[in-house]
Amino acid sequence: MGVLLRGGLVVTQNSKRQTKRMDILLRGNKIAKISQKITEKPEFIIDCSNKLVLPGLCNTHGHLAMTLLRGYGDDMPLQQWLENRIWPAEAKLSGDDVYWGSLFACLEMMKSGTTSCADMYFFMEKAAEAVGKSGMRGLLCHGMIDLGDSEKAEKELNASVSFINSWHGKENGRISCSLGPHSVYTCSKELLEKTVALSKKKNLKIQLHLAETRKELNDSKKQFGKRPGEYAGSLGLLTQNTILAHCGWLSMSEIKTVAKKGAHVSHNPESNLKLASGIAPVSEMLEEGVSVSLGTDGAASNNSLSLFGAMKTCAIIHKANRWDATIVNAQQTLDMATVNGAKALGINAGSIEEGKLADIITLDLNSPSLNPQHNLISNLVYSENGSSVRDVIIDGRIVMQDRRVLLFDENFVIEKARKVAEGLVGRKG
Ligand SMILES: [Zn+2]
């Protein structure tokens, strides 16, 4: 029964961070057995003798359907980009757009080795349908924005609750739902407080953008008399259930609080660089023991959803920024994309160990980027871009085999996404 990955070079990401040649037997949606030689007869065997086997990567921040806006307004100042390009297009979005944009995003992520993702957007029922169809695992939330309007706040909360009620735990648990207050500057204090109360009552995760830009920091000081992290903390938003996206402008004291409270940070280095938001104090976060994971953010601000790209960028920018080539090393960066990412999303994955969820990818060991093999972790972080990914297994199911996606027609999805994207930007509002 099950799937056997035979003879692969396994980067386990277990507590000893061992890499060894092993057989891996999957049963149901779990890793049942890891051993040098497994004799059980499985239903399906993947020959991994020329493959590197790695836990599937976890993308802890993004807006899936923004794939439709990839390349639609680049090299622009943030505010202009939002006001003239992104917001007007988003105002015209339909549920159908979100479905195809999200499925397209899942395709891109699977092709580059991502098995779990976070999503904050609109028409979330459609996003959930797409994630369900693709075979991916997702932590999804309706992005709430009330701009101080209490009627809107109520509507946003209701939309979140109804989405959570219909989708949380669906697709054999592959889909989880969270609360998604967009940020402390687009949500009223009341909405944020209600979010915290609901999260506590129902043990729900919260996804929140925090301290993304210098403008947000300055506005927060003026409006609340506090830095964004201090304000979020005062409202009870910093808990083990919270994923804080960006955190580019946290002070040392805010970093210490985030570490103490056990809140998770999703670092989005490429989005931060592209939008000129700044460079997050990641080495300081790691030193203080913050659990830092990696996100790509939406495709409009990256513009790629490859976590291999995010890993490389992450591992090199902090070195240059601090004039210190020893910080944010390859192993720490791989941990962010695997172990820490799974922790942030609240899933029992991120490493290849018996009993963990069977979210596993394989890469072609004969690929140029993975050779020579002096240090496979370095190769994965500094030279691989995702194109060596061969097989993707999520929840024990093979969803991509030898780069061929199995659960949907990938060419049809690309074609459809292209048409939907053209329709969206051409549509009268
Ligand atoms: Zn974002």
Short mmCIF file of C-alpha atoms and ligand atoms in Angstrom, two decimals:
data_model
loop_
_atom_site.label_atom_id
_atom_site.label_comp_id
_atom_site.label_asym_id
_atom_site.label_seq_id
_atom_site.Cartn_x
_atom_site.Cartn_y
_atom_site.Cartn_z
CA MET A 1 0.00 0.00 0.00
CA GLY A 2 1.04 3.62 -0.41
CA VAL A 3 3.90 5.28 -2.23
CA LEU A 4 7.57 4.36 -1.90
CA LEU A 5 10.32 6.86 -2.66
CA ARG A 6 13.22 4.51 -3.29
CA GLY A 7 16.87 5.30 -2.65
CA GLY A 8 16.79 9.09 -2.71
CA LEU A 9 19.35 11.40 -1.13
CA VAL A 10 17.10 12.79 1.60
CA VAL A 11 17.63 16.24 3.10
CA THR A 12 15.52 15.40 6.12
CA GLN A 13 15.45 18.75 7.95
CA ASN A 14 15.00 16.64 11.10
CA SER A 15 16.30 17.96 14.42
CA LYS A 16 19.83 16.78 13.53
CA ARG A 17 19.49 18.22 10.01
CA GLN A 18 20.67 14.89 8.55
CA THR A 19 21.11 14.21 4.85
CA LYS A 20 21.23 10.50 3.98
CA ARG A 21 20.25 7.92 1.34
CA MET A 22 16.97 6.40 2.43
CA ASP A 23 13.74 4.76 1.35
CA ILE A 24 10.58 6.57 2.41
CA LEU A 25 7.20 4.87 2.62
CA LEU A 26 4.06 6.98 2.55
CA ARG A 27 0.73 5.66 3.80
CA GLY A 28 -2.42 7.72 3.54
CA ASN A 29 -1.33 11.33 3.99
CA LYS A 30 1.60 10.58 6.32
CA ILE A 31 5.22 9.47 6.20
CA ALA A 32 4.90 5.94 7.56
CA LYS A 33 8.46 4.67 7.51
CA ILE A 34 11.99 5.86 6.74
CA SER A 35 14.66 3.20 6.47
CA GLN A 36 17.71 2.24 4.42
CA LYS A 37 15.78 -0.62 2.83
CA ILE A 38 12.02 -0.92 2.82
CA THR A 39 10.73 -4.26 1.60
CA GLU A 40 6.98 -3.60 1.78
CA LYS A 41 5.28 -3.65 -1.60
CA PRO A 42 3.71 -0.26 -2.25
CA GLU A 43 1.10 0.65 -4.86
CA PHE A 44 3.51 3.04 -6.50
CA ILE A 45 7.29 3.40 -6.55
CA ILE A 46 9.24 6.54 -7.42
CA ASP A 47 12.84 5.71 -8.25
CA CYS A 48 14.82 8.41 -6.44
CA SER A 49 18.32 7.07 -7.05
CA ASN A 50 19.15 10.22 -9.02
CA LYS A 51 17.00 12.50 -6.94
CA LEU A 52 17.34 14.75 -3.94
CA VAL A 53 14.34 14.42 -1.65
CA LEU A 54 13.31 17.49 0.34
CA PRO A 55 10.36 18.55 2.49
CA GLY A 56 7.92 20.61 0.39
CA LEU A 57 8.49 24.35 0.77
CA CYS A 58 6.05 26.55 2.70
CA ASN A 59 5.16 30.00 1.40
CA THR A 60 3.85 31.94 4.40
CA HIS A 61 2.63 35.12 2.74
CA GLY A 62 0.93 35.88 -0.53
CA HIS A 63 -2.11 36.89 -2.49
CA LEU A 64 -2.61 34.06 -4.97
CA ALA A 65 -4.84 35.65 -7.59
CA MET A 66 -2.47 38.59 -7.94
CA THR A 67 -0.78 36.39 -10.53
CA LEU A 68 -3.29 38.04 -12.87
CA LEU A 69 -1.55 41.38 -12.26
CA ARG A 70 2.00 40.15 -12.79
CA GLY A 71 3.85 42.79 -14.78
CA TYR A 72 0.90 45.16 -14.70
CA GLY A 73 2.65 48.24 -13.34
CA ASP A 74 6.25 47.71 -12.28
CA ASP A 75 8.98 50.19 -11.40
CA MET A 76 6.50 52.61 -9.85
CA PRO A 77 6.44 54.26 -6.41
CA LEU A 78 4.37 52.16 -4.00
CA GLN A 79 1.52 54.61 -3.50
CA GLN A 80 1.16 55.34 -7.24
CA TRP A 81 1.35 51.65 -8.02
CA LEU A 82 -1.43 50.89 -5.55
CA GLU A 83 -3.66 53.84 -6.43
CA ASN A 84 -3.29 53.82 -10.22
CA ARG A 85 -2.82 50.15 -11.01
CA ILE A 86 -3.57 47.61 -8.30
CA TRP A 87 -6.60 49.01 -6.47
CA PRO A 88 -8.55 49.97 -9.61
CA ALA A 89 -7.94 46.50 -11.06
CA GLU A 90 -8.85 44.78 -7.79
CA ALA A 91 -12.08 46.75 -7.60
CA LYS A 92 -13.17 44.99 -10.81
CA LEU A 93 -12.19 41.47 -9.71
CA SER A 94 -14.78 38.72 -10.04
CA GLY A 95 -14.96 35.35 -8.32
CA ASP A 96 -14.12 33.70 -11.63
CA ASP A 97 -10.95 35.83 -11.93
CA VAL A 98 -9.89 34.78 -8.44
CA TYR A 99 -10.48 31.09 -9.20
CA TRP A 100 -8.29 31.07 -12.31
CA GLY A 101 -5.66 33.42 -10.86
CA SER A 102 -5.37 31.21 -7.76
CA LEU A 103 -5.16 27.96 -9.70
CA PHE A 104 -2.50 29.57 -11.90
CA ALA A 105 -0.60 30.55 -8.72
CA CYS A 106 -0.81 26.98 -7.40
CA LEU A 107 0.61 25.73 -10.69
CA GLU A 108 3.58 28.09 -10.45
CA MET A 109 4.20 27.20 -6.82
CA MET A 110 4.03 23.46 -7.37
CA LYS A 111 6.43 23.71 -10.32
CA SER A 112 8.93 25.39 -8.01
CA GLY A 113 8.54 22.97 -5.10
CA THR A 114 6.05 24.73 -2.85
CA THR A 115 3.54 22.43 -1.19
CA SER A 116 1.84 24.80 1.28
CA CYS A 117 0.87 28.41 0.94
CA ALA A 118 -0.77 31.26 2.76
CA ASP A 119 -3.31 33.41 0.95
CA MET A 120 -5.05 36.64 1.90
CA TYR A 121 -7.42 37.96 -0.74
CA PHE A 122 -11.06 38.36 -1.81
CA PHE A 123 -13.67 35.88 -3.13
CA MET A 124 -12.01 33.34 -0.88
CA GLU A 125 -14.52 30.58 -1.59
CA LYS A 126 -13.21 30.67 -5.15
CA ALA A 127 -9.59 30.70 -3.98
CA ALA A 128 -10.33 27.71 -1.74
CA GLU A 129 -11.94 25.86 -4.66
CA ALA A 130 -8.80 26.47 -6.73
CA VAL A 131 -6.41 25.37 -3.96
CA GLY A 132 -8.59 22.31 -3.40
CA LYS A 133 -8.54 21.44 -7.10
CA SER A 134 -4.77 21.91 -7.42
CA GLY A 135 -3.91 19.49 -4.60
CA MET A 136 -1.99 22.18 -2.67
CA ARG A 137 -2.23 22.80 1.05
CA GLY A 138 -3.30 26.31 2.06
CA LEU A 139 -3.97 28.60 5.00
CA LEU A 140 -6.50 30.98 3.52
CA CYS A 141 -8.12 34.16 4.79
CA HIS A 142 -10.46 36.85 3.63
CA GLY A 143 -8.46 40.12 3.70
CA MET A 144 -10.39 42.48 5.99
CA ILE A 145 -10.23 46.24 5.51
CA ASP A 146 -12.70 48.64 7.17
CA LEU A 147 -10.86 51.99 7.12
CA GLY A 148 -12.68 52.98 10.32
CA ASP A 149 -16.17 52.27 8.98
CA SER A 150 -17.94 50.20 11.64
CA GLU A 151 -20.59 48.90 9.24
CA LYS A 152 -17.83 47.70 6.90
CA ALA A 153 -16.04 46.12 9.87
CA GLU A 154 -19.12 44.05 10.66
CA LYS A 155 -19.44 42.97 7.02
CA GLU A 156 -15.77 41.99 6.83
CA LEU A 157 -15.97 39.92 9.99
CA ASN A 158 -19.14 38.22 8.76
CA ALA A 159 -17.47 37.43 5.43
CA SER A 160 -14.52 35.92 7.30
CA VAL A 161 -16.70 33.86 9.60
CA SER A 162 -18.85 32.53 6.79
CA PHE A 163 -15.74 31.57 4.77
CA ILE A 164 -14.21 29.86 7.81
CA ASN A 165 -17.44 27.99 8.56
CA SER A 166 -17.68 26.60 5.07
CA TRP A 167 -14.02 25.79 4.34
CA HIS A 168 -11.96 25.27 7.51
CA GLY A 169 -10.55 21.71 7.54
CA LYS A 170 -11.95 20.82 4.13
CA GLU A 171 -10.22 18.68 1.49
CA ASN A 172 -8.98 16.16 4.08
CA GLY A 173 -7.60 19.07 6.14
CA ARG A 174 -5.54 20.50 3.28
CA ILE A 175 -7.48 23.76 3.55
CA SER A 176 -7.32 25.72 6.79
CA CYS A 177 -8.88 29.12 7.24
CA SER A 178 -7.64 32.02 9.31
CA LEU A 179 -8.62 35.57 10.11
CA GLY A 180 -7.00 38.20 7.91
CA PRO A 181 -7.05 41.78 9.14
CA HIS A 182 -5.04 43.42 6.35
CA SER A 183 -2.96 45.69 8.58
CA VAL A 184 -3.12 47.98 11.62
CA TYR A 185 -3.51 51.02 9.35
CA THR A 186 -6.41 49.73 7.23
CA CYS A 187 -8.37 48.16 10.11
CA SER A 188 -9.99 49.98 13.02
CA LYS A 189 -9.06 49.23 16.62
CA GLU A 190 -12.51 47.68 17.07
CA LEU A 191 -12.09 45.33 14.12
CA LEU A 192 -8.64 44.29 15.34
CA GLU A 193 -9.93 43.69 18.86
CA LYS A 194 -12.83 41.61 17.59
CA THR A 195 -10.40 39.64 15.45
CA VAL A 196 -8.22 38.87 18.46
CA ALA A 197 -11.27 37.80 20.50
CA LEU A 198 -12.51 35.52 17.72
CA SER A 199 -9.06 34.03 17.22
CA LYS A 200 -8.88 33.19 20.93
CA LYS A 201 -12.41 31.81 21.09
CA LYS A 202 -12.08 29.57 18.04
CA ASN A 203 -8.30 28.98 18.10
CA LEU A 204 -7.89 30.53 14.66
CA LYS A 205 -4.70 31.83 13.12
CA ILE A 206 -4.36 35.49 12.16
CA GLN A 207 -2.51 36.79 9.10
CA LEU A 208 -1.52 40.45 9.23
CA HIS A 209 0.79 42.80 7.32
CA LEU A 210 2.98 44.59 9.87
CA ALA A 211 5.59 47.36 9.70
CA GLU A 212 6.03 46.95 5.96
CA THR A 213 7.17 50.47 5.14
CA ARG A 214 8.74 53.52 6.74
CA LYS A 215 5.53 55.42 5.99
CA GLU A 216 3.57 52.91 8.05
CA LEU A 217 6.01 53.39 10.93
CA ASN A 218 5.80 57.19 10.82
CA ASP A 219 2.00 57.22 10.44
CA SER A 220 1.63 54.79 13.32
CA LYS A 221 3.72 56.96 15.62
CA LYS A 222 1.59 59.98 14.70
CA GLN A 223 -1.79 58.24 14.83
CA PHE A 224 -1.37 55.86 17.75
CA GLY A 225 1.68 57.28 19.53
CA LYS A 226 3.23 53.85 19.13
CA ARG A 227 5.30 51.93 16.60
CA PRO A 228 3.24 49.38 14.56
CA GLY A 229 4.57 46.37 16.50
CA GLU A 230 3.89 48.10 19.84
CA TYR A 231 0.37 49.00 18.74
CA ALA A 232 -0.30 45.45 17.48
CA GLY A 233 1.04 44.11 20.78
CA SER A 234 -1.19 46.42 22.82
CA LEU A 235 -4.22 44.95 21.02
CA GLY A 236 -3.16 41.37 21.71
CA LEU A 237 -2.23 40.64 18.10
CA LEU A 238 1.18 39.17 18.88
CA THR A 239 0.53 35.52 19.73
CA GLN A 240 1.65 32.09 18.57
CA ASN A 241 -1.37 32.09 16.30
CA THR A 242 -0.25 35.17 14.36
CA ILE A 243 1.73 35.37 11.13
CA LEU A 244 3.19 38.84 10.72
CA ALA A 245 4.08 39.61 7.12
CA HIS A 246 7.10 41.83 6.38
CA CYS A 247 8.17 43.31 9.77
CA GLY A 248 10.70 45.44 7.90
CA TRP A 249 10.63 48.29 10.40
CA LEU A 250 10.64 46.60 13.80
CA SER A 251 12.86 48.02 16.55
CA MET A 252 15.00 45.76 18.75
CA SER A 253 12.46 46.07 21.52
CA GLU A 254 9.61 45.06 19.17
CA ILE A 255 11.70 42.11 17.93
CA LYS A 256 12.21 40.98 21.53
CA THR A 257 8.46 41.18 22.16
CA VAL A 258 7.64 39.22 19.00
CA ALA A 259 10.15 36.55 20.11
CA LYS A 260 8.74 36.43 23.64
CA LYS A 261 5.15 36.14 22.44
CA GLY A 262 6.06 33.45 19.88
CA ALA A 263 4.45 35.27 16.95
CA HIS A 264 5.63 34.11 13.52
CA VAL A 265 7.28 36.45 11.04
CA SER A 266 6.89 35.96 7.30
CA HIS A 267 9.87 37.60 5.65
CA ASN A 268 9.24 38.65 2.03
CA PRO A 269 12.66 39.81 0.84
CA GLU A 270 11.88 40.15 -2.86
CA SER A 271 8.68 42.12 -2.42
CA ASN A 272 10.44 44.40 0.08
CA LEU A 273 13.28 45.03 -2.37
CA LYS A 274 11.08 45.52 -5.42
CA LEU A 275 8.73 47.96 -3.69
CA ALA A 276 11.71 49.71 -2.07
CA SER A 277 10.21 49.06 1.35
CA GLY A 278 13.55 48.35 3.00
CA ILE A 279 15.43 45.35 4.36
CA ALA A 280 13.92 43.63 7.38
CA PRO A 281 16.18 43.08 10.43
CA VAL A 282 16.19 39.32 9.92
CA SER A 283 19.58 38.52 11.46
CA GLU A 284 18.50 40.36 14.62
CA MET A 285 15.21 38.42 14.61
CA LEU A 286 17.05 35.11 14.30
CA GLU A 287 19.45 36.08 17.08
CA GLU A 288 16.54 36.87 19.37
CA GLY A 289 14.89 33.54 18.56
CA VAL A 290 12.00 34.77 16.40
CA SER A 291 10.57 32.03 14.18
CA VAL A 292 11.13 33.58 10.74
CA SER A 293 9.64 31.97 7.65
CA LEU A 294 9.59 33.01 4.00
CA GLY A 295 6.91 34.44 1.74
CA THR A 296 6.87 35.65 -1.82
CA ASP A 297 3.98 38.10 -1.43
CA GLY A 298 1.70 38.49 -4.46
CA ALA A 299 3.03 38.10 -7.99
CA ALA A 300 2.42 41.79 -8.67
CA SER A 301 5.13 42.74 -6.19
CA ASN A 302 7.77 40.05 -6.65
CA ASN A 303 7.02 38.98 -9.49
CA SER A 304 7.80 35.28 -9.02
CA LEU A 305 6.22 32.79 -6.64
CA SER A 306 9.35 30.62 -6.44
CA LEU A 307 10.54 30.12 -2.88
CA PHE A 308 13.93 29.06 -4.23
CA GLY A 309 14.24 32.62 -5.51
CA ALA A 310 13.12 33.96 -2.13
CA MET A 311 15.65 31.75 -0.35
CA LYS A 312 18.56 33.01 -2.42
CA THR A 313 17.55 36.64 -2.07
CA CYS A 314 17.07 36.21 1.65
CA ALA A 315 20.42 34.54 2.14
CA ILE A 316 22.36 37.23 0.25
CA ILE A 317 20.74 40.61 0.96
CA HIS A 318 21.27 40.58 4.72
CA LYS A 319 24.95 39.83 4.26
CA ALA A 320 25.43 42.85 2.02
CA ASN A 321 23.23 45.02 4.20
CA ARG A 322 25.25 44.25 7.34
CA TRP A 323 28.64 43.83 5.63
CA ASP A 324 28.84 40.40 7.22
CA ALA A 325 29.03 37.30 5.01
CA THR A 326 28.38 34.96 7.94
CA ILE A 327 24.81 35.96 8.76
CA VAL A 328 21.55 34.35 7.55
CA ASN A 329 23.39 31.25 6.37
CA ALA A 330 22.13 28.59 3.95
CA GLN A 331 20.88 26.21 6.63
CA GLN A 332 18.99 28.96 8.46
CA THR A 333 17.43 30.02 5.17
CA LEU A 334 16.35 26.49 4.24
CA ASP A 335 14.87 26.20 7.75
CA MET A 336 12.81 29.33 7.09
CA ALA A 337 11.32 27.81 3.92
CA THR A 338 10.60 24.43 5.52
CA VAL A 339 10.52 23.86 9.30
CA ASN A 340 9.66 27.43 10.31
CA GLY A 341 7.18 27.84 7.47
CA ALA A 342 5.26 24.73 8.54
CA LYS A 343 5.24 25.98 12.14
CA ALA A 344 3.85 29.34 11.05
CA LEU A 345 1.09 27.70 9.01
CA GLY A 346 0.34 25.32 11.88
CA ILE A 347 0.92 22.11 9.95
CA ASN A 348 2.74 18.95 10.99
CA ALA A 349 5.20 19.14 8.08
CA GLY A 350 8.43 20.89 7.09
CA SER A 351 10.71 17.92 7.71
CA ILE A 352 10.94 14.32 6.53
CA GLU A 353 10.29 12.26 9.64
CA GLU A 354 8.00 9.36 10.44
CA GLY A 355 4.52 10.55 11.41
CA LYS A 356 4.81 13.88 9.59
CA LEU A 357 2.49 14.85 6.74
CA ALA A 358 3.66 13.51 3.40
CA ASP A 359 4.47 16.88 1.78
CA ILE A 360 7.62 16.05 -0.15
CA ILE A 361 9.40 17.18 -3.31
CA THR A 362 12.14 15.59 -5.36
CA LEU A 363 14.79 17.38 -7.41
CA ASP A 364 16.97 16.09 -10.24
CA LEU A 365 20.41 15.44 -8.74
CA ASN A 366 21.96 15.65 -12.20
CA SER A 367 20.84 19.23 -12.61
CA PRO A 368 23.74 21.72 -13.03
CA SER A 369 22.58 23.87 -10.11
CA LEU A 370 22.90 20.92 -7.71
CA ASN A 371 26.46 19.97 -8.73
CA PRO A 372 29.16 19.39 -7.61
CA GLN A 373 27.83 18.17 -4.30
CA HIS A 374 30.26 19.71 -1.80
CA ASN A 375 27.32 21.18 0.07
CA LEU A 376 23.78 20.31 -0.98
CA ILE A 377 22.19 22.85 1.36
CA SER A 378 24.25 25.62 -0.25
CA ASN A 379 23.28 24.35 -3.69
CA LEU A 380 19.59 24.41 -2.77
CA VAL A 381 19.73 27.94 -1.40
CA TYR A 382 22.31 29.69 -3.58
CA SER A 383 22.08 28.06 -7.00
CA GLU A 384 18.79 26.21 -7.44
CA ASN A 385 15.86 28.19 -8.84
CA GLY A 386 13.09 25.58 -8.73
CA SER A 387 13.45 24.26 -12.25
CA SER A 388 15.09 21.03 -11.00
CA VAL A 389 11.95 20.07 -9.08
CA ARG A 390 10.67 16.79 -10.57
CA ASP A 391 7.96 15.35 -8.33
CA VAL A 392 5.63 16.97 -5.85
CA ILE A 393 3.71 15.00 -3.24
CA ILE A 394 1.15 16.77 -1.07
CA ASP A 395 -0.89 15.06 1.64
CA GLY A 396 0.43 11.71 0.42
CA ARG A 397 -0.80 12.26 -3.13
CA ILE A 398 1.47 12.68 -6.15
CA VAL A 399 0.34 15.97 -7.69
CA MET A 400 3.29 16.43 -10.04
CA GLN A 401 5.24 13.59 -11.59
CA ASP A 402 8.37 14.26 -13.61
CA ARG A 403 7.26 17.91 -13.91
CA ARG A 404 3.84 16.91 -15.25
CA VAL A 405 0.96 18.23 -13.16
CA LEU A 406 -1.58 15.47 -12.62
CA LEU A 407 -4.76 17.01 -11.22
CA PHE A 408 -5.48 19.61 -13.88
CA ASP A 409 -4.49 20.59 -17.39
CA GLU A 410 -1.64 23.05 -16.90
CA ASN A 411 -1.68 24.46 -20.43
CA PHE A 412 -5.38 25.13 -20.15
CA VAL A 413 -4.88 26.93 -16.83
CA ILE A 414 -2.11 29.16 -18.24
CA GLU A 415 -4.21 30.00 -21.29
CA LYS A 416 -7.28 30.67 -19.17
CA ALA A 417 -5.35 32.83 -16.67
CA ARG A 418 -3.92 34.88 -19.53
CA LYS A 419 -7.39 35.51 -20.96
CA VAL A 420 -8.90 36.29 -17.57
CA ALA A 421 -6.03 38.72 -16.80
CA GLU A 422 -6.55 40.54 -20.11
CA GLY A 423 -10.28 40.67 -19.46
CA LEU A 424 -9.75 42.05 -15.98
CA VAL A 425 -7.53 44.99 -16.92
CA GLY A 426 -9.61 45.75 -20.01
CA ARG A 427 -12.94 45.68 -18.16
CA LYS A 428 -14.76 48.93 -17.45
CA GLY A 429 -15.11 49.42 -13.67
ZN ZN B 1 0.99 41.09 1.17
#
